[in-house]
Structures are given as C-alpha cells and as structure tokens.
PDB file of C-alpha atoms in Angstrom:
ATOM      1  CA  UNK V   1      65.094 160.870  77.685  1.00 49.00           C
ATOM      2  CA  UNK V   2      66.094 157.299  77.331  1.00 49.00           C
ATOM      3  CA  UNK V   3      69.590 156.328  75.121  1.00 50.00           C
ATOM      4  CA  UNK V   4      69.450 153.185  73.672  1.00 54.00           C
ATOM      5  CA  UNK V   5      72.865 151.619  73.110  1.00 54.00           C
ATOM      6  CA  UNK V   6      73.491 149.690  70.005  1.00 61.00           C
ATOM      7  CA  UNK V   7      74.057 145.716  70.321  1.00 62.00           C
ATOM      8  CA  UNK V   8      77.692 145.862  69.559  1.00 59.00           C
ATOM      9  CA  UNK V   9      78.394 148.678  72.455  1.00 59.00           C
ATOM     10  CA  UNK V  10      76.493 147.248  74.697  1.00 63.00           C
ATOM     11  CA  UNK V  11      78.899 143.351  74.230  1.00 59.00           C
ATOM     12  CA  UNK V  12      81.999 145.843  74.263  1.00 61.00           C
ATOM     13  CA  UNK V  13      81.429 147.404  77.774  1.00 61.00           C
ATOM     14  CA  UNK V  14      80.740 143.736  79.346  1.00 59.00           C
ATOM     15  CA  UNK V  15      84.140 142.464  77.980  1.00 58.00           C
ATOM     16  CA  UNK V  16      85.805 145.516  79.430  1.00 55.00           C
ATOM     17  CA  UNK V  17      83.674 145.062  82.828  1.00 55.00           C
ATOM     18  CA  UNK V  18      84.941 141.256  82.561  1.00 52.00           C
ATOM     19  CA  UNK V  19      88.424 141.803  81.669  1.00 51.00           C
ATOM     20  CA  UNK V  20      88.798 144.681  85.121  1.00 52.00           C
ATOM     21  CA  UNK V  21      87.418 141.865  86.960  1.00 50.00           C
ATOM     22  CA  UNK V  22      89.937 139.177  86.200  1.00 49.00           C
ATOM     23  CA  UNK V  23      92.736 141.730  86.322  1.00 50.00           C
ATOM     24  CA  UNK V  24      91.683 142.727  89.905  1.00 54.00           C
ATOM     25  CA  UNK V  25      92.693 145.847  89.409  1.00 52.00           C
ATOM     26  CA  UNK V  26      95.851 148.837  89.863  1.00 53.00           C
ATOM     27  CA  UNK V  27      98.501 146.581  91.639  1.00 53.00           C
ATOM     28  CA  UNK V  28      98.849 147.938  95.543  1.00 52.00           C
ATOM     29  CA  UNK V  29     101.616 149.673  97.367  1.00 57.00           C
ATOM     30  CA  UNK V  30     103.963 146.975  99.250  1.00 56.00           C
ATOM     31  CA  UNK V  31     106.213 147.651 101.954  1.00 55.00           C
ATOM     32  CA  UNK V  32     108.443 145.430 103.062  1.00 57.00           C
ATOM     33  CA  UNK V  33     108.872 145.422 107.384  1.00 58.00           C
ATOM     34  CA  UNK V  34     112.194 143.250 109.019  1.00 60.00           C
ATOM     35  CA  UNK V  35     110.689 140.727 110.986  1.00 59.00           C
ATOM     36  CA  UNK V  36     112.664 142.251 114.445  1.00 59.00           C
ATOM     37  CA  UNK V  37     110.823 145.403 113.857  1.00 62.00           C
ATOM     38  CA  UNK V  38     107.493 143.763 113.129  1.00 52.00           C
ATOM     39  CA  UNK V  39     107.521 141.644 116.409  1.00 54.00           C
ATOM     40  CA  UNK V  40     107.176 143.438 120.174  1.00 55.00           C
ATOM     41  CA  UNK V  41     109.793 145.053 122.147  1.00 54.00           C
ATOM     42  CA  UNK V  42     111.190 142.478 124.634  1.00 49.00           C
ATOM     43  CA  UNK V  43     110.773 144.216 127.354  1.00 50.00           C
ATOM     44  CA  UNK V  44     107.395 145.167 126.398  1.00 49.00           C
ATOM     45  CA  UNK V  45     106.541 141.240 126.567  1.00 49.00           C
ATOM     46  CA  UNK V  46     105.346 139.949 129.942  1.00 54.00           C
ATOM     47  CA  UNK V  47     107.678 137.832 132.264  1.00 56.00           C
ATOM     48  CA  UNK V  48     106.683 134.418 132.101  1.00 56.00           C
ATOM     49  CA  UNK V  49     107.607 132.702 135.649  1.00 53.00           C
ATOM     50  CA  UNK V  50     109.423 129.279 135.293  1.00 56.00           C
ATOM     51  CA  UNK V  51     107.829 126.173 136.003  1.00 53.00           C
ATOM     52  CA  UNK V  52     109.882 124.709 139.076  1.00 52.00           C
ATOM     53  CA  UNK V  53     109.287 121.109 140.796  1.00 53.00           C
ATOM     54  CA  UNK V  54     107.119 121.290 144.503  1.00 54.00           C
ATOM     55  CA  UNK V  55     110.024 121.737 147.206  1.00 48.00           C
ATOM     56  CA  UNK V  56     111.011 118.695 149.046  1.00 51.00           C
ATOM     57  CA  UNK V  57     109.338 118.113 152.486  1.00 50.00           C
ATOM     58  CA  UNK V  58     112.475 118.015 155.011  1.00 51.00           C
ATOM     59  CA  UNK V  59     113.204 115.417 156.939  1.00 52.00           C
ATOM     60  CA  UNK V  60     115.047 114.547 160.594  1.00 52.00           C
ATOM     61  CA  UNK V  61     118.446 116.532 160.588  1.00 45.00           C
ATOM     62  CA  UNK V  62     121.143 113.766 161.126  1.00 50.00           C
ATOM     63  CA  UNK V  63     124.772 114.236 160.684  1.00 47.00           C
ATOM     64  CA  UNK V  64     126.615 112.539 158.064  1.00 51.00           C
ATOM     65  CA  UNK V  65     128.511 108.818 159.629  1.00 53.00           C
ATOM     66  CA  UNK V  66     131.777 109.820 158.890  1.00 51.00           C
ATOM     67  CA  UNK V  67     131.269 113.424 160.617  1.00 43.00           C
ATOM     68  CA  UNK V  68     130.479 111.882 163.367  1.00 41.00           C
ATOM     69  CA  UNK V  69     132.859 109.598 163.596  1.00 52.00           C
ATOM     70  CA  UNK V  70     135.350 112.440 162.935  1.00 48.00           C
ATOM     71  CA  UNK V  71     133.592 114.753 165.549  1.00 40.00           C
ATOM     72  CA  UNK V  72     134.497 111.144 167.993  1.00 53.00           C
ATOM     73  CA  UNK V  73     138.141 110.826 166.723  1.00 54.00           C
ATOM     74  CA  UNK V  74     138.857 114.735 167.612  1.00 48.00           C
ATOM     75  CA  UNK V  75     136.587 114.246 171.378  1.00 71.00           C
ATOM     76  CA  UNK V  76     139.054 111.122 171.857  1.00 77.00           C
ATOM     77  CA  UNK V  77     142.199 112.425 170.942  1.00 76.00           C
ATOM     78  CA  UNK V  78     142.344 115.320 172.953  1.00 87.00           C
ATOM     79  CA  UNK V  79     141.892 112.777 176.015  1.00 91.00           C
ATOM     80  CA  UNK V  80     145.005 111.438 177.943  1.00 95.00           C
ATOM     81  CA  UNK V  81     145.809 107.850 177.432  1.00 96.00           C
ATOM     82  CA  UNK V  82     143.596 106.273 180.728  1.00 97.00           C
ATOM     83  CA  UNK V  83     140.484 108.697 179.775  1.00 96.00           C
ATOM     84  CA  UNK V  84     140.450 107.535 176.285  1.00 95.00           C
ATOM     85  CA  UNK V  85     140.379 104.066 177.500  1.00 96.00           C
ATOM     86  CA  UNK V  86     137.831 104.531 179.974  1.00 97.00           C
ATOM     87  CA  UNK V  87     135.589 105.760 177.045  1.00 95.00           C
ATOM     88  CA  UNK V  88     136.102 103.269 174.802  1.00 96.00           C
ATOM     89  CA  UNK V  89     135.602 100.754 177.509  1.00 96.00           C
ATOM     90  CA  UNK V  90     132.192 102.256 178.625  1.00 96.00           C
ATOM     91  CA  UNK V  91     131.385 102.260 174.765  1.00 96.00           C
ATOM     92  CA  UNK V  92     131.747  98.630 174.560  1.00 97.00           C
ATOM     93  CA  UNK V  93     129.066  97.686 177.271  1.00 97.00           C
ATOM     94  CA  UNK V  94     129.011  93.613 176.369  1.00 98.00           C
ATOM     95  CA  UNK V  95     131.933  91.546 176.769  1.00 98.00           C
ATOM     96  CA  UNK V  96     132.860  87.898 176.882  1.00 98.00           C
ATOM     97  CA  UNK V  97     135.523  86.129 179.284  1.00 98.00           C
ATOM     98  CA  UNK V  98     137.077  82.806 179.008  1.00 98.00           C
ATOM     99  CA  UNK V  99     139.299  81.584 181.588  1.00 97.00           C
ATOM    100  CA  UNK V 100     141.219  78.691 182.797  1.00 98.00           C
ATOM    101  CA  UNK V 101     142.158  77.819 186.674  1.00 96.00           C
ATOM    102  CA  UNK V 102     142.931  75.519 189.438  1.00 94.00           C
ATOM    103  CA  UNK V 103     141.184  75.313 193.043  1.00 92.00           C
ATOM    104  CA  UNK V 104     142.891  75.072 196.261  1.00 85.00           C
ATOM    105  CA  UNK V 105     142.282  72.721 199.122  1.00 74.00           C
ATOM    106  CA  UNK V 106     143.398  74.552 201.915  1.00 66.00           C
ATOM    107  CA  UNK V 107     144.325  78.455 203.255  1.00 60.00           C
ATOM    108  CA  UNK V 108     141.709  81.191 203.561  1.00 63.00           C
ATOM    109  CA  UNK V 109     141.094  83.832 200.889  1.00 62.00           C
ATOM    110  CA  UNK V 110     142.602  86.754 203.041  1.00 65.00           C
ATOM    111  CA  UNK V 111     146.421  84.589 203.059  1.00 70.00           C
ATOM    112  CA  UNK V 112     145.811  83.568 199.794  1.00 68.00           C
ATOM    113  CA  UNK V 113     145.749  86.717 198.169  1.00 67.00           C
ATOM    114  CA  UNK V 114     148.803  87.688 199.911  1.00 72.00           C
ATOM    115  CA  UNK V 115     150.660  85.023 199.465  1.00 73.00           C
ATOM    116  CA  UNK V 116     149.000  82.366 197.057  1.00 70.00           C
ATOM    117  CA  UNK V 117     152.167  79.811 196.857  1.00 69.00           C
ATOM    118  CA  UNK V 118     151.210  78.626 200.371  1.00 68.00           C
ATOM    119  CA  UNK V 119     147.566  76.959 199.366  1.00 69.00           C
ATOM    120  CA  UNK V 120     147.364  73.149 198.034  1.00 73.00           C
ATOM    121  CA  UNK V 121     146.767  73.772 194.505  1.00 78.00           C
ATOM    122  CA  UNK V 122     145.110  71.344 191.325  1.00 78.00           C
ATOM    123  CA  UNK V 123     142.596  69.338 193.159  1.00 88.00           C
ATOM    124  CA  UNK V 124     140.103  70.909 190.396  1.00 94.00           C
ATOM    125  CA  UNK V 125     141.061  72.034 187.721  1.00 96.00           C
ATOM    126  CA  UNK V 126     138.773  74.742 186.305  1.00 97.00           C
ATOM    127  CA  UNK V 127     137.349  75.207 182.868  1.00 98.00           C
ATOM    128  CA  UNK V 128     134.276  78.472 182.330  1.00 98.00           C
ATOM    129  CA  UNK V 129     132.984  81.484 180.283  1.00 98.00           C
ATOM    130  CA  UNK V 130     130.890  84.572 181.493  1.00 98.00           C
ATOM    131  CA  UNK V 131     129.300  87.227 180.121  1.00 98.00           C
ATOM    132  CA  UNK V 132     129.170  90.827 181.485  1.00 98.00           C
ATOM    133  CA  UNK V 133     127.058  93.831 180.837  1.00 98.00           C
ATOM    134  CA  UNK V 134     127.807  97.565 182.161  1.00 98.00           C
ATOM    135  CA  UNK V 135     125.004  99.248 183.779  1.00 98.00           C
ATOM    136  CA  UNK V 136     127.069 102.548 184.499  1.00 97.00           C
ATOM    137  CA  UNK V 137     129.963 104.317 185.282  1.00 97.00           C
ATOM    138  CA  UNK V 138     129.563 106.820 188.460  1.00 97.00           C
ATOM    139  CA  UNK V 139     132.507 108.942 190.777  1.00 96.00           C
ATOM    140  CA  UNK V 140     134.398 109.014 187.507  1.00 95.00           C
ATOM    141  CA  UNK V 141     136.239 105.553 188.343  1.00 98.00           C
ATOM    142  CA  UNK V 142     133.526 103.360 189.628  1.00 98.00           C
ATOM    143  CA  UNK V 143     131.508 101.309 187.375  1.00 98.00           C
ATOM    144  CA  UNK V 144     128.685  98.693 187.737  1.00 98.00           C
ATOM    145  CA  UNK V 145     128.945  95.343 185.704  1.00 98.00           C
ATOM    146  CA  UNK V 146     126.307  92.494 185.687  1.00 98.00           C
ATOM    147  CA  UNK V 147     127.501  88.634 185.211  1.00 98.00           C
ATOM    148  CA  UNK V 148     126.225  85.335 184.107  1.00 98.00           C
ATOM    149  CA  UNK V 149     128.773  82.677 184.224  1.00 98.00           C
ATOM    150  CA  UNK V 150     129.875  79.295 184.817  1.00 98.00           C
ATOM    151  CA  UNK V 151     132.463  76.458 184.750  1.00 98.00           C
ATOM    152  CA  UNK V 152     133.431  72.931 185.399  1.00 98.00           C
ATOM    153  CA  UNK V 153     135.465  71.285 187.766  1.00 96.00           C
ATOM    154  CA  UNK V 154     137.544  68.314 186.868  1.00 95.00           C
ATOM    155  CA  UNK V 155     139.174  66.223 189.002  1.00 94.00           C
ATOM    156  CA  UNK V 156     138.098  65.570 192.562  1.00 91.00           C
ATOM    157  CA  UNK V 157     134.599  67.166 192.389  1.00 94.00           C
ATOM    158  CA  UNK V 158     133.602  66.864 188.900  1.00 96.00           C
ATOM    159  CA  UNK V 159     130.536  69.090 188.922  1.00 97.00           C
ATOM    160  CA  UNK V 160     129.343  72.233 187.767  1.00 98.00           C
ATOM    161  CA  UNK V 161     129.092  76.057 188.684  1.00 98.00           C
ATOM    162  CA  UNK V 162     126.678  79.023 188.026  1.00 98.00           C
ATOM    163  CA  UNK V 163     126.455  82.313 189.192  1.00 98.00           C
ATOM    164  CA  UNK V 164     124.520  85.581 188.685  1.00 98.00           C
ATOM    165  CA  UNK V 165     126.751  88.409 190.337  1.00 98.00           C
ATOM    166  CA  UNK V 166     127.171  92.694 189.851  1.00 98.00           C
ATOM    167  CA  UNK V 167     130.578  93.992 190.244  1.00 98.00           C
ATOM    168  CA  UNK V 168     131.797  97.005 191.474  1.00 98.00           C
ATOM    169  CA  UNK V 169     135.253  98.144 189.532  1.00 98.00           C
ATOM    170  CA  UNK V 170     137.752 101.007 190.063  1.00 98.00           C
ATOM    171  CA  UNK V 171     139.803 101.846 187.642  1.00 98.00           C
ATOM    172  CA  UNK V 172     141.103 104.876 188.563  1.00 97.00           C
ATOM    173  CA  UNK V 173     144.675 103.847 188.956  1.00 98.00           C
ATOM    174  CA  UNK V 174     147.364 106.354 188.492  1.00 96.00           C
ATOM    175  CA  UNK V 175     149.746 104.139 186.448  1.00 98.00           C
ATOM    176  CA  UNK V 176     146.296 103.583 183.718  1.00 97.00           C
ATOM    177  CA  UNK V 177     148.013 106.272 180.703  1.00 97.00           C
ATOM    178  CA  UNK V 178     150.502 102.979 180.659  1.00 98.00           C
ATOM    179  CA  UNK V 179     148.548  99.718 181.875  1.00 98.00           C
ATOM    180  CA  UNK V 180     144.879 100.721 181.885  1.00 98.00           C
ATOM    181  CA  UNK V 181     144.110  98.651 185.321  1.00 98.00           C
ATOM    182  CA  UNK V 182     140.683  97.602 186.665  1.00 98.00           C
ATOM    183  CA  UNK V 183     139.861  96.038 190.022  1.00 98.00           C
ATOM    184  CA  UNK V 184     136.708  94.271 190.877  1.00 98.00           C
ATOM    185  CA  UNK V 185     134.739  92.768 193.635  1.00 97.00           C
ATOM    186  CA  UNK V 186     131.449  90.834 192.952  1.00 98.00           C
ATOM    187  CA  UNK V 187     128.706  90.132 195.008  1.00 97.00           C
ATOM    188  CA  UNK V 188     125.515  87.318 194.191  1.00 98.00           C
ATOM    189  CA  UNK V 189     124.285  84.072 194.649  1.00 98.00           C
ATOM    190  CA  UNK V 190     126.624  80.789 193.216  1.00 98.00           C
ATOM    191  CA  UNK V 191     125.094  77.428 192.708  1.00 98.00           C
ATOM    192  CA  UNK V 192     127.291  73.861 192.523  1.00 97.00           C
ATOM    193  CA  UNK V 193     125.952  70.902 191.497  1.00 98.00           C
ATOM    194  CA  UNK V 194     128.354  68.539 193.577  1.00 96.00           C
ATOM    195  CA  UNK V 195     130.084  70.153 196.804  1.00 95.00           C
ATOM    196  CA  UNK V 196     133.607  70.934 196.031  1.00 92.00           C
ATOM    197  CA  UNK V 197     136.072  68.874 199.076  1.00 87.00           C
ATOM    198  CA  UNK V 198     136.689  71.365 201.198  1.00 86.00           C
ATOM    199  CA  UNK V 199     133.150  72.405 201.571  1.00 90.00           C
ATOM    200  CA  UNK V 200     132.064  68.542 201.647  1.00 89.00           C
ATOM    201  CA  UNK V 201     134.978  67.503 204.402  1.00 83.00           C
ATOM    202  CA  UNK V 202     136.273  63.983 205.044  1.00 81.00           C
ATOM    203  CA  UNK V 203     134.372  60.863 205.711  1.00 77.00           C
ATOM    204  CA  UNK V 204     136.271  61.174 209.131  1.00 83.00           C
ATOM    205  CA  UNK V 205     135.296  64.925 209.687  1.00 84.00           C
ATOM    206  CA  UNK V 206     132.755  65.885 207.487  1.00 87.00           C
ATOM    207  CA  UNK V 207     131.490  69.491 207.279  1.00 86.00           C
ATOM    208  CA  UNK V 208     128.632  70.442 209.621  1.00 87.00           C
ATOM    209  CA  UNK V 209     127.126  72.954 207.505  1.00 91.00           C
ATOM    210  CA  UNK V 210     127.062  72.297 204.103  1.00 94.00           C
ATOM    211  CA  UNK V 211     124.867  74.637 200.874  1.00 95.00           C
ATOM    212  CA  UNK V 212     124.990  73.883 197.308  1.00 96.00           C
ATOM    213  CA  UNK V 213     124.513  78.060 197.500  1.00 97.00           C
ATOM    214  CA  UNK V 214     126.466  80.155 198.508  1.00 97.00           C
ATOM    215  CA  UNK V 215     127.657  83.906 197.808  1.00 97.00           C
ATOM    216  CA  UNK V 216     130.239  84.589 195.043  1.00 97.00           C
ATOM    217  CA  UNK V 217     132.604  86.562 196.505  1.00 95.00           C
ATOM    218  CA  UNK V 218     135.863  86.837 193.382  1.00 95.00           C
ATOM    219  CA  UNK V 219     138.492  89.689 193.408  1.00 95.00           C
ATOM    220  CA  UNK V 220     139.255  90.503 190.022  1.00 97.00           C
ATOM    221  CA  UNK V 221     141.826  92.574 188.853  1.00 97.00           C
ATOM    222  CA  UNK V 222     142.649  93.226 184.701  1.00 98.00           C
ATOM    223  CA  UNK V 223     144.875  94.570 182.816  1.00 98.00           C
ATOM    224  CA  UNK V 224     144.894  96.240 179.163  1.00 98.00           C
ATOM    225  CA  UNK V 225     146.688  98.228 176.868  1.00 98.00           C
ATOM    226  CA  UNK V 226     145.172 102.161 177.304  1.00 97.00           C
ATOM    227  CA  UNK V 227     144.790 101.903 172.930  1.00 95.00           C
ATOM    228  CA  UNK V 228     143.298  98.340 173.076  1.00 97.00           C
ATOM    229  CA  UNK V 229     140.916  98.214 176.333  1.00 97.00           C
ATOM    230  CA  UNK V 230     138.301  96.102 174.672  1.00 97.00           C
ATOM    231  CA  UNK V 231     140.960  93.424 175.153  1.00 98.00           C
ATOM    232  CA  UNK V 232     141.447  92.544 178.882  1.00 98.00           C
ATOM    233  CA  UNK V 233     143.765  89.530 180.709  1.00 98.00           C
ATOM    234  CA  UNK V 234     141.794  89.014 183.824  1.00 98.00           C
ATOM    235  CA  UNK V 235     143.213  87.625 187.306  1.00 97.00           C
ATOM    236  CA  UNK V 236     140.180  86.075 189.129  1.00 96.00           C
ATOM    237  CA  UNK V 237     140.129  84.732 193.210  1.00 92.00           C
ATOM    238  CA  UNK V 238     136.747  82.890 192.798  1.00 94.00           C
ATOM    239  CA  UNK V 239     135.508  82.555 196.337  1.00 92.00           C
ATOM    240  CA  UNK V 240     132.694  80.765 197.436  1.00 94.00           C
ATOM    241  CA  UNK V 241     131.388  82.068 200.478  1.00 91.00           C
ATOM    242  CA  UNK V 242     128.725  81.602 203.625  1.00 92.00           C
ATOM    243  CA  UNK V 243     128.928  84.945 204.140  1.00 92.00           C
ATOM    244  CA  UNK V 244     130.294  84.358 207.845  1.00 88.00           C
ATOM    245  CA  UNK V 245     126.999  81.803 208.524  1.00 90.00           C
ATOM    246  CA  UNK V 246     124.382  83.132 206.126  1.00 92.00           C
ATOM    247  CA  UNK V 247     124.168  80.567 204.190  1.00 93.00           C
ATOM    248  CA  UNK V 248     122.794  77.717 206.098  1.00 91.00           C
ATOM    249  CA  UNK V 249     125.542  78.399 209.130  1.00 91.00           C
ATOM    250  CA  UNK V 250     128.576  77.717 206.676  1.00 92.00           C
ATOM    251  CA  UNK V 251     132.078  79.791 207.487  1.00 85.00           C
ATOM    252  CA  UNK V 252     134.012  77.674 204.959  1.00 78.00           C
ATOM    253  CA  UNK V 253     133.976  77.715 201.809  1.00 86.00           C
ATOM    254  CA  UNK V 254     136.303  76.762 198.061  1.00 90.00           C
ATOM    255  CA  UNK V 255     138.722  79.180 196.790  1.00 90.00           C
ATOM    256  CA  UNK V 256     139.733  78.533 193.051  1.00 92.00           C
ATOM    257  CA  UNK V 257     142.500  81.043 190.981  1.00 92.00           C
ATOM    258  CA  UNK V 258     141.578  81.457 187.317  1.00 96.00           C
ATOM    259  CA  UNK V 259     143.297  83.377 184.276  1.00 97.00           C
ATOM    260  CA  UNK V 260     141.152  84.892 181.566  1.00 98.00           C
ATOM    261  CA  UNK V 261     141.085  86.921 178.310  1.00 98.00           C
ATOM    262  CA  UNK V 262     138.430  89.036 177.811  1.00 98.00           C
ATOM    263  CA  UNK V 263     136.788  91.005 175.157  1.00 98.00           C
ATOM    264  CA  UNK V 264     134.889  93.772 175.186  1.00 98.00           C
ATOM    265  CA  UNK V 265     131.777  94.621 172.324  1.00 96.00           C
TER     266      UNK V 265
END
C-alpha cells in the first residue's frame, strides 16, 4: 500500500529536515580538564641528555712560571749562603769581563805572586775584554770555564793579544757564606802581534828563542758577594809562557797584572 503525502506536508518535513541541519543538533556534554592534569607525569617523560661541547684534547703538562719560580725560591733558600751562590753562578753559564792592567819587565811569575811590589811595573799598560762559558761543575767545587779574549798593549810594545784558554776553578773556600771566592788557572794557546820587551830582549842581548805563541798560563782569583755572584771583581796574573821550551825553546816569557769586573748571564 503506497501513502501519498499531500504537497504542503511533503514542503513542511524538508524545512524541518533543513532547519535540524543548520542547528547541528542537541548541544554536547563539555568537560573542562586543567591543563597540569591534561599533560604527562614528569617523571613519566623521558630524560633528555644535554648537549655538551667535544672535550678538549690535552696537551704537554707544564707548570705554571711563577710555580716554578716559587718551587726555585724555596730549593734556594733552604741553601747556606756559598751553596746558593754556587747555584746561581752555575745558572748564569755566559759572562763578560773587562779589565784594566799594567805589565812588568822583570821578576818571574812564582816571586811575583808572592811578592808583586818587587817587579818593574807600567812598561804596557793593558786594556781587554773576554768572554767565558761554563761547561760544568764536577767534585762539588771544581768547575770548567771556556775563554775567548783579548787586549792591547800601550806603551812600549803597542800590539795586540788573543787567546783561546779552559779554566779550571775551585771555589770551595771555607770563608764563601761571607766572600763567595773563586780561584782559577787557565791553560791554551796566546797569540801577540808584536813581541812584548822582555820576550823580544835588547838590541845588545836579544832573546834567542823568540814565538809570537805561546801558552796562557793566568792565575785568577775573584771575589763576590754570596747574594750577588753574577757580579765578580777579578785579580788576573796573565802569564805568557814557553811552557819550560815547548814553544820554539822559549823559558821566558811577559807577565802582566790586570783588575776586572765581571758579569755573569
């Protein structure tokens, strides 16, 4: 059986279709959540590791300057006064002398050490420099230096001087905690460009056997103060010696007395 609606109820049930549509409708059911409740438990939420900068690559261990100038200081000052100024000495290995003397005509080294008023002094006056180097320091109180040096007589010679020489030095003196005290011999080859007098002789009696070289042989003694060694007064016997005829048969030879100031670096 088929019902037929009428026009009019059939235009009334799509405006009430229509008008459901457009009202979408019965409203829902809202419930409102706080937002600390809605997100996750904290510790719940995975650990996130930090991002950190690569670790440096290390490099050579080296103390600090001033600790080890501090770990020096303490080393040093535990030291007596002649020890302290033996290691600041052998710390120093350079130094530089100037010096100032006066030759002598006559008297042989061994009288003139002892007693130096009886030689004929100021027929040269001397003016030089040097330069040492320490090699070493060995027994404690014995040290090795090297030496380049040279001068110029004026007066009766008027020439010059070189020498390459090592000295041995002792300073191992008991007085040093007051004085610090060295005392040096040298040993090496010395070169002259004009024959001083004595080694020359007199037009009357001149010298038999005569060498422009001959060995420097100078007794040196200094003398500092144990807080100060780098600076040194020197007393220097410069000798120049045949070596008792090895040097082209000469026994004779000039002795000169010089005065320095030296400094150590």
């Amino acid at each position: 059986m088929t019902v037929v609606f009428s026009r009019p109820a059939r235009l009334a049930s799509l405006a009430a279709a229509a008008l459901m549509l457009a009202a979408g409708g019965p409203p829902p059911e809202r419930v409102t959540t706080p937002r600390q409740q809605a997100l996750p438990a904290a510790e719940s939420a995975p650990a996130v590791a930090p991002v950190s900068e690569p670790a440096p690559v290390p490099g050579p261990l080296s103390a600090p300057a001033a600790a080890v100038a501090a770990i020096t200081a303490t080393d040093l000052a535990n030291l007596t006064p002649a020890n302290r100024a033996r290691a600041l000495a052998d710390a120093r290995p350079w130094s530089g002398t100037l010096f100032v003397g006066s030759s002598v005509a006559d008297g042989y080294l061994r009288e003139l050490i002892i007693e130096p008023w009886t030689g004929s002094w100021g027929d040269d006056t001397l003016v030089g420099g040097a330069v040492q180097y320490r090699l070493g320091r060995f027994w404690r109180f014995f040290t090795v230096d090297l030496e380049l040096g040279s001068q110029y007589r004026f007066g009766q010679t008027e020439g010059g001087e070189f020498w390459a020489v090592a000295y041995l030095r002792y300073d191992g003196f008991p007085w040093s905690n007051y004085i610090y005290t060295t005392l040096g011999l040298s040993m090496g080859p010395d070169f002259v460009t004009r024959l001083p007098q004595v080694e020359r002789g007199t037009d009357a009696r001149p010298e038999q056997n005569q060498s422009a070289f001959l060995n420097y042989f100078s007794p040196e003694i200094t003398f500092a103060l144990p807080e100060h060694p780098q600076y040194e007064v020197a007393l220097r016997y410069m000798h120049r010696s045949g070596m008792f005829g090895l040097y082209n048969g000469v026994w004779e030879g000039a002795n000169s007395f010089a005065v320095g100031f030296r400094y150590r670096f």
